[in-house]
Coordinates of C-alpha atoms in Angstrom, one line a residue:
Chain V
X460 CA 59.8 303.0 292.7
X461 CA 56.6 303.7 294.5
X462 CA 55.5 300.7 296.6
X463 CA 52.1 299.4 295.6
X464 CA 49.8 299.6 298.6
X465 CA 49.2 296.2 300.1
X466 CA 45.9 294.9 301.3
X467 CA 47.5 293.1 304.2
X468 CA 48.0 295.0 307.5
X469 CA 51.4 296.2 308.5
X470 CA 51.7 293.8 311.4
X471 CA 51.6 290.9 309.0
X472 CA 54.8 292.1 307.4
X473 CA 56.3 292.8 310.7
X474 CA 55.7 289.2 311.6
X475 CA 58.0 288.3 308.8
X476 CA 61.0 289.8 310.5
X477 CA 62.6 287.2 312.8
X478 CA 64.2 289.9 314.9
X479 CA 60.9 291.8 315.4
X480 CA 59.2 288.5 316.3
X481 CA 62.0 287.5 318.7
X482 CA 61.7 290.8 320.6
X483 CA 57.9 290.9 320.5
X484 CA 57.6 287.4 321.9
X485 CA 60.2 288.3 324.6
X486 CA 57.8 291.0 325.7
X487 CA 54.7 288.8 325.7
X488 CA 56.3 285.8 327.5
X489 CA 56.2 287.1 331.1
X490 CA 52.5 288.0 330.8
X491 CA 51.6 284.7 329.4
X492 CA 53.8 282.9 331.9
X493 CA 52.0 284.6 334.8
X494 CA 48.6 284.0 333.2
X495 CA 49.4 280.3 332.7
X496 CA 50.6 279.8 336.2
X497 CA 47.6 281.6 337.7
X498 CA 44.9 280.0 335.5
X499 CA 46.3 276.4 335.8
X500 CA 46.8 276.6 339.5
X501 CA 43.4 278.2 340.1
X502 CA 41.7 275.9 337.5
X503 CA 43.2 272.7 339.0
X504 CA 42.2 273.6 342.6
X505 CA 38.8 274.7 341.5
X506 CA 38.1 271.6 339.4
X507 CA 39.6 269.0 341.8
X508 CA 38.4 270.4 345.1
X509 CA 35.5 272.8 344.6
X510 CA 33.6 271.6 341.5
X511 CA 30.9 269.1 342.2
X512 CA 31.3 265.4 341.4
X513 CA 29.1 263.9 338.7
X514 CA 25.9 262.1 339.7
X515 CA 26.8 259.0 337.7
X516 CA 30.6 258.8 337.5
X517 CA 31.4 260.4 340.8
X518 CA 34.9 261.8 341.1
X519 CA 36.3 259.9 338.1
X520 CA 34.5 262.6 336.0
X521 CA 37.1 265.1 337.2
X522 CA 39.6 263.9 334.6
X523 CA 37.4 265.9 332.1
X524 CA 39.3 269.0 333.3
X525 CA 42.5 267.7 331.8
X526 CA 41.1 265.6 329.0
X527 CA 38.8 268.2 327.3
X528 CA 41.4 271.1 327.3
X529 CA 44.1 268.7 326.0
X530 CA 41.8 267.4 323.2
X531 CA 40.7 270.9 322.2
X532 CA 44.3 272.2 322.3
X533 CA 45.7 269.3 320.3
X534 CA 43.3 270.1 317.4
X535 CA 43.8 273.9 317.6
X536 CA 47.6 273.4 317.6
X537 CA 47.3 271.3 314.5
X538 CA 45.2 274.0 312.8
X539 CA 47.8 276.6 313.7
X540 CA 50.6 274.4 312.4
X541 CA 48.8 273.9 309.0
X542 CA 47.9 277.6 308.7
X543 CA 51.5 278.6 309.6
X544 CA 52.7 276.1 307.1
X545 CA 50.4 277.5 304.4
X546 CA 51.6 281.0 305.0
X547 CA 55.2 279.7 304.9
X548 CA 54.4 278.1 301.5
X549 CA 52.6 281.0 300.0
X550 CA 54.6 284.0 301.3
X551 CA 57.9 282.2 301.9
X552 CA 57.9 283.6 305.4
X553 CA 60.7 282.1 307.5
X554 CA 59.0 282.8 310.8
X555 CA 55.8 281.0 309.7
X556 CA 57.9 277.9 309.0
X557 CA 59.5 278.2 312.4
X558 CA 56.1 278.4 314.1
X559 CA 54.9 275.4 312.1
X560 CA 58.0 273.4 313.1
X561 CA 57.6 274.4 316.8
X562 CA 54.0 273.4 316.9
X563 CA 54.6 269.7 316.1
X564 CA 56.3 268.5 319.2
X565 CA 54.0 270.5 321.5
X566 CA 50.9 269.2 319.6
X567 CA 52.1 265.6 319.7
X568 CA 52.6 265.8 323.5
X569 CA 49.2 267.3 324.0
X570 CA 47.6 264.7 321.8
X571 CA 49.3 261.9 323.8
X572 CA 48.0 263.6 327.0
X573 CA 44.4 263.7 325.5
X574 CA 44.6 260.0 324.5
X575 CA 46.1 258.9 327.8
X576 CA 43.6 260.7 329.9
X577 CA 40.9 259.4 327.6
X578 CA 42.0 255.9 328.2
X579 CA 42.2 256.4 331.9
X580 CA 38.8 257.8 331.9
X581 CA 37.4 255.1 329.6
X582 CA 38.4 252.2 331.9
X583 CA 36.2 253.1 334.9
X584 CA 33.3 254.6 332.9
X585 CA 32.9 252.6 329.6
X586 CA 34.7 249.5 330.9
X587 CA 37.5 249.6 328.2
X588 CA 40.8 251.4 327.8
X589 CA 40.5 251.6 324.1
X590 CA 37.7 251.2 321.5
X591 CA 38.2 251.6 317.8
X592 CA 35.4 254.1 317.4
X593 CA 35.5 257.0 315.0
X594 CA 36.4 259.7 317.6
X595 CA 39.3 257.7 319.3
X596 CA 40.7 256.5 316.0
X597 CA 40.7 259.9 314.3
X598 CA 42.4 261.3 317.4
X599 CA 45.1 258.6 317.1
X600 CA 45.5 259.6 313.4
X601 CA 46.1 263.1 314.6
X602 CA 48.9 261.9 316.9
X603 CA 50.4 260.0 313.9
X604 CA 50.2 263.1 311.7
X605 CA 52.1 265.1 314.4
X606 CA 54.7 262.3 314.6
X607 CA 54.9 262.2 310.8
X608 CA 55.5 265.9 310.6
X609 CA 58.3 265.7 313.2
X610 CA 59.9 262.7 311.4
X611 CA 59.6 264.3 308.0
X612 CA 61.2 267.5 309.2
X613 CA 64.1 265.8 310.8
X614 CA 64.7 263.5 307.9
X615 CA 65.6 266.5 305.6
X616 CA 68.9 268.3 305.7
X617 CA 67.7 271.7 304.5
X618 CA 65.4 273.7 306.6
X619 CA 63.6 275.2 303.6
X620 CA 62.9 271.9 301.9
X621 CA 61.9 270.3 305.2
X622 CA 59.4 273.1 305.9
X623 CA 57.8 272.9 302.5
X624 CA 57.4 269.1 302.7
X625 CA 56.0 269.2 306.2
X626 CA 53.6 272.1 305.3
X627 CA 52.2 270.0 302.5
X628 CA 51.8 267.0 304.9
X629 CA 50.2 269.3 307.5
X630 CA 47.7 270.6 304.9
X631 CA 46.8 267.2 303.7
X632 CA 46.2 266.1 307.3
X633 CA 44.0 269.1 308.0
X634 CA 41.0 267.1 306.7
X635 CA 41.3 265.1 309.9
X636 CA 40.2 268.0 312.1
X637 CA 36.6 268.2 311.0
X638 CA 36.5 264.4 311.1
X639 CA 37.6 264.4 314.8
X640 CA 35.1 267.2 315.6
X641 CA 32.1 265.7 313.9
X642 CA 32.9 262.0 314.3
X643 CA 30.5 261.8 317.3
X644 CA 27.7 263.4 315.2
X645 CA 28.2 261.6 312.0
X646 CA 28.6 258.0 313.2
X647 CA 27.5 255.8 316.1
X648 CA 30.4 256.1 318.5
X649 CA 31.0 255.0 322.1
X650 CA 32.4 258.5 322.8
X651 CA 29.8 261.0 324.0
X652 CA 29.0 264.2 322.0
X653 CA 30.9 267.4 322.5
X654 CA 31.1 268.9 326.0
X655 CA 31.8 272.4 324.8
X656 CA 30.4 274.0 321.6
X657 CA 30.7 277.6 320.6
X658 CA 27.1 277.9 319.6
X659 CA 25.3 276.2 322.4
X660 CA 25.2 276.6 326.2
X661 CA 27.0 273.6 327.7
X662 CA 24.7 270.8 329.0
X663 CA 26.4 270.9 332.4
X664 CA 25.7 273.4 335.1
X665 CA 27.8 276.5 335.5
X666 CA 29.7 275.3 338.5
X667 CA 31.0 272.5 336.3
X668 CA 31.8 274.2 333.1
X669 CA 33.3 277.4 334.5
X670 CA 36.4 275.6 336.0
X671 CA 36.6 273.7 332.7
X672 CA 36.7 277.0 330.8
X673 CA 39.4 278.3 333.1
X674 CA 41.4 275.1 332.4
X675 CA 40.9 275.5 328.6
X676 CA 42.1 279.1 328.7
X677 CA 45.0 278.0 331.0
X678 CA 46.0 275.3 328.5
X679 CA 46.0 277.8 325.7
X680 CA 48.2 280.2 327.7
X681 CA 50.5 277.3 328.4
X682 CA 50.6 276.5 324.7
X683 CA 51.4 280.1 323.9
X684 CA 54.3 280.1 326.4
X685 CA 55.8 276.8 325.2
X686 CA 55.3 277.8 321.5
X687 CA 57.0 281.2 322.0
X688 CA 59.9 279.6 323.9
X689 CA 60.4 277.1 321.0
X690 CA 60.0 279.7 318.3
X691 CA 62.5 282.1 319.9
X692 CA 65.1 279.2 320.1
X693 CA 64.4 278.3 316.5
X694 CA 64.8 282.0 315.4
X695 CA 68.2 282.1 317.2
X696 CA 69.3 278.8 315.6
X697 CA 68.3 279.7 312.1
X698 CA 69.4 283.3 312.3
X699 CA 72.7 282.5 314.0
X700 CA 74.7 284.2 311.3
X701 CA 72.7 287.5 311.5
X702 CA 74.5 290.3 313.2
X703 CA 71.8 291.0 315.8
X704 CA 71.9 287.4 317.0
X705 CA 75.6 287.6 317.3
X706 CA 75.4 290.8 319.2
X707 CA 72.8 289.2 321.5
X708 CA 74.9 286.1 322.1
X709 CA 78.0 288.2 322.8
X710 CA 76.2 289.9 325.6
X711 CA 75.4 286.6 327.3
Chain T
X1450 CA 49.5 289.8 296.0
X1451 CA 51.9 289.0 293.2
X1452 CA 51.1 286.3 290.7
X1453 CA 53.6 283.9 292.1
X1454 CA 52.0 284.0 295.5
X1455 CA 48.6 283.8 294.1
X1456 CA 49.6 280.7 292.2
X1457 CA 50.9 279.1 295.4
X1458 CA 47.8 280.1 297.3
X1459 CA 45.7 278.3 294.7
X1460 CA 47.9 275.3 295.0
X1461 CA 47.5 275.2 298.7
X1462 CA 43.7 275.6 298.4
X1463 CA 43.7 272.9 295.7
X1464 CA 45.5 270.5 298.1
X1465 CA 43.2 271.2 301.0
X1466 CA 39.9 271.1 299.0
X1467 CA 41.1 268.1 296.9
X1468 CA 42.0 266.0 299.9
X1469 CA 38.8 267.0 301.7
X1470 CA 36.7 265.9 298.7
X1471 CA 38.6 262.6 298.3
X1472 CA 38.4 261.8 302.0
X1473 CA 34.8 262.9 302.2
X1474 CA 33.7 260.6 299.4
X1475 CA 35.7 257.7 301.0
X1476 CA 34.0 258.3 304.3
X1477 CA 30.6 258.5 302.7
X1478 CA 31.2 255.2 301.0
X1479 CA 32.4 253.6 304.1
X1480 CA 30.0 255.3 306.5
X1481 CA 28.4 252.0 307.7
X1482 CA 31.8 250.5 308.4
X1483 CA 32.8 253.5 310.5
X1484 CA 29.9 253.1 312.8
X1485 CA 31.0 251.4 316.0
X1486 CA 27.8 249.5 316.5
X1487 CA 24.5 248.5 314.9
X1488 CA 21.3 249.9 316.4
X1489 CA 18.5 247.5 317.4
X1490 CA 16.5 248.9 314.5
X1491 CA 19.2 247.8 312.1
X1492 CA 19.4 244.4 313.6
X1493 CA 15.6 244.0 313.4
X1494 CA 15.8 245.1 309.8
X1495 CA 18.4 242.4 309.1
X1496 CA 21.2 244.8 308.3
X1497 CA 23.5 243.3 310.8
X1498 CA 25.3 240.1 309.7
X1499 CA 24.2 236.9 311.5
X1500 CA 26.9 234.7 313.2
X1501 CA 29.6 237.3 312.9
X1502 CA 31.1 239.2 315.7
X1503 CA 29.3 242.6 315.8
X1504 CA 28.6 245.4 318.2
X1505 CA 25.1 246.5 319.1
X1506 CA 24.3 249.7 321.0
X1507 CA 21.1 250.9 322.6
X1508 CA 19.5 251.8 325.9
X1509 CA 18.9 249.3 328.6
X1510 CA 15.1 249.1 329.0
X1511 CA 13.8 249.9 332.4
X1512 CA 12.8 246.9 334.5
X1513 CA 14.2 244.4 331.9
X1514 CA 17.4 243.4 333.8
X1515 CA 17.2 239.8 335.1
X1516 CA 20.2 238.3 336.9
X1517 CA 20.7 234.5 337.1
X1518 CA 20.8 233.4 340.8
X1519 CA 23.5 230.8 340.3
X1520 CA 25.9 232.5 337.8
X1521 CA 27.0 235.8 336.6
X1522 CA 24.7 235.7 333.6
X1523 CA 22.5 238.7 333.0
X1524 CA 19.6 239.2 330.6
X1525 CA 18.3 242.5 329.5
X1526 CA 16.5 244.3 326.7
X1527 CA 18.2 247.0 324.7
X1528 CA 16.2 249.5 322.7
X1529 CA 16.6 252.5 320.4
X1530 CA 12.9 253.3 321.0
X1531 CA 12.0 251.7 317.7
X1532 CA 13.1 248.1 318.1
X1533 CA 14.3 246.0 321.0
X1534 CA 16.9 243.3 321.2
X1535 CA 17.4 240.9 324.1
X1536 CA 21.0 240.6 325.3
X1537 CA 22.5 237.7 327.3
X1538 CA 25.9 238.4 329.0
X1539 CA 28.0 236.4 331.4
X1540 CA 30.6 238.4 333.2
X1541 CA 31.2 241.6 335.1
X1542 CA 29.3 244.7 334.0
X1543 CA 30.8 248.1 334.0
X1544 CA 30.0 250.3 337.1
X1545 CA 27.9 252.6 334.9
X1546 CA 25.6 249.8 333.7
X1547 CA 22.1 250.4 334.9
X1548 CA 18.6 250.6 333.6
X1549 CA 18.1 253.5 331.3
X1550 CA 21.8 253.7 330.5
X1551 CA 23.2 253.6 327.0
X1552 CA 25.4 250.6 326.3
X1553 CA 27.5 249.1 323.5
X1554 CA 27.7 245.3 323.5
X1555 CA 30.0 243.1 321.5
X1556 CA 28.9 239.6 320.5
X1557 CA 26.8 237.6 318.1
X1558 CA 23.1 237.2 317.2
X1559 CA 22.1 233.5 317.9
X1560 CA 19.4 231.5 316.1
X1561 CA 16.8 232.5 318.7
X1562 CA 17.4 236.2 318.0
X1563 CA 19.1 236.8 321.3
X1564 CA 22.3 238.8 321.3
X1565 CA 25.0 236.8 322.9
X1566 CA 27.4 239.4 324.3
X1567 CA 31.0 238.8 325.3
X1568 CA 31.7 242.4 326.3
X1569 CA 29.4 245.2 327.5
X1570 CA 30.6 248.8 327.6
X1571 CA 28.7 251.7 329.1
X1572 CA 28.0 254.7 327.0
X1573 CA 27.4 257.9 328.9
X1574 CA 26.2 261.3 327.6
X1575 CA 27.5 264.8 328.0
X1576 CA 24.9 265.8 330.6
X1577 CA 27.2 265.9 333.5
X1578 CA 25.6 267.2 336.7
X1579 CA 26.1 267.2 340.5
X1580 CA 24.1 264.5 342.4
X1581 CA 21.8 267.1 344.0
X1582 CA 20.8 268.4 340.6
X1583 CA 20.3 264.9 339.3
X1584 CA 18.0 264.2 342.4
X1585 CA 16.0 267.3 341.8
X1586 CA 15.6 266.6 338.1
X1587 CA 14.6 263.0 338.9
X1588 CA 12.0 264.2 341.4
X1589 CA 10.6 266.6 338.9
X1590 CA 10.6 264.0 336.2
X1591 CA 12.8 266.1 333.9
X1592 CA 15.9 263.9 333.8
X1593 CA 17.4 264.2 330.3
X1594 CA 17.4 260.8 328.6
X1595 CA 19.4 259.8 325.6
X1596 CA 17.5 260.3 322.4
X1597 CA 16.9 257.7 319.7
X1598 CA 19.3 259.5 317.4
X1599 CA 22.2 258.8 319.7
X1600 CA 21.9 255.2 318.6
X1601 CA 20.6 255.7 315.0
X1602 CA 22.9 257.7 312.8

């Protein structure tokens, strides 16, 4: 039977093959590993030593170089988790389910990092560790969504059912992402408006935002590395009965 | 895309859009409750409840800070460029507190129309800059100041 030509590119179907993904990620990993190491070391040195201090906050401002990348990444990671979950629901793609599952613990950790650095920054600048304003609260909701996804997944015996349930939860929680992003524009909050936007030039001078950009890209690379490591493990676990995995394990 | 997948795609879109609409309407209905603080304009218009613990936010008016010589009590005016509220606070102010700084105070309006604060938090903006740049801007009179819309949403 002649195959109907699909409107989706070939790589999309290649992504559906756990084996292809496993090998592809294996090839990407060293590059991203080196990139992460380089960017994070360079970014940390640059931001902690060479970037200028803020005129009002002095050196306590430097926590921005951890806080902002962590907060951006926590939201991106959630979007990836929801999109991967949707692909898993629609196309029944096992690899997408594995990506969605692997995103949750990484995202939760990053969200905790963003909340913790925010609290540490809040004490000396605002005068409070925590305020129930819209930005902080919606970020806390994001953390709870991650924890909910993790808990729901581990509460279910079958991987397929668990993935379906968590994908639906992730999709429902997706509404929180624009709320986090626009909370500072929609409502009166203690939290300041966005540091980085895609459309506008940042309000800070170049010598301050350039190291921040390096840190953001470094965090993304770090995320890519930890996600690929987790997904590769997940592929091996779920495909343990496949002949290629057995052959691979026999070699070890 | 086969019909089955199309159906599931619509289901996923239905979930996302449905939840967004539901949450959006809820947020819209609750918008005033989500605001962390009332602006001086809202307080002047009587929108803020009297004798209830509320938060008020605004800019500290230049030259309005008066410190009591015997105690830790501070008086200052807070504005959103439309209305002004006088605040009384006893305690330690955050390091960032200064004239021209955005703040959020928690407390109550008293009968004299003075805001009796029990907590003062400093609100900073996203205009981070090195001290030299700040000095240069200050000298040129081009220092960015928080706009009224920061406190009136």
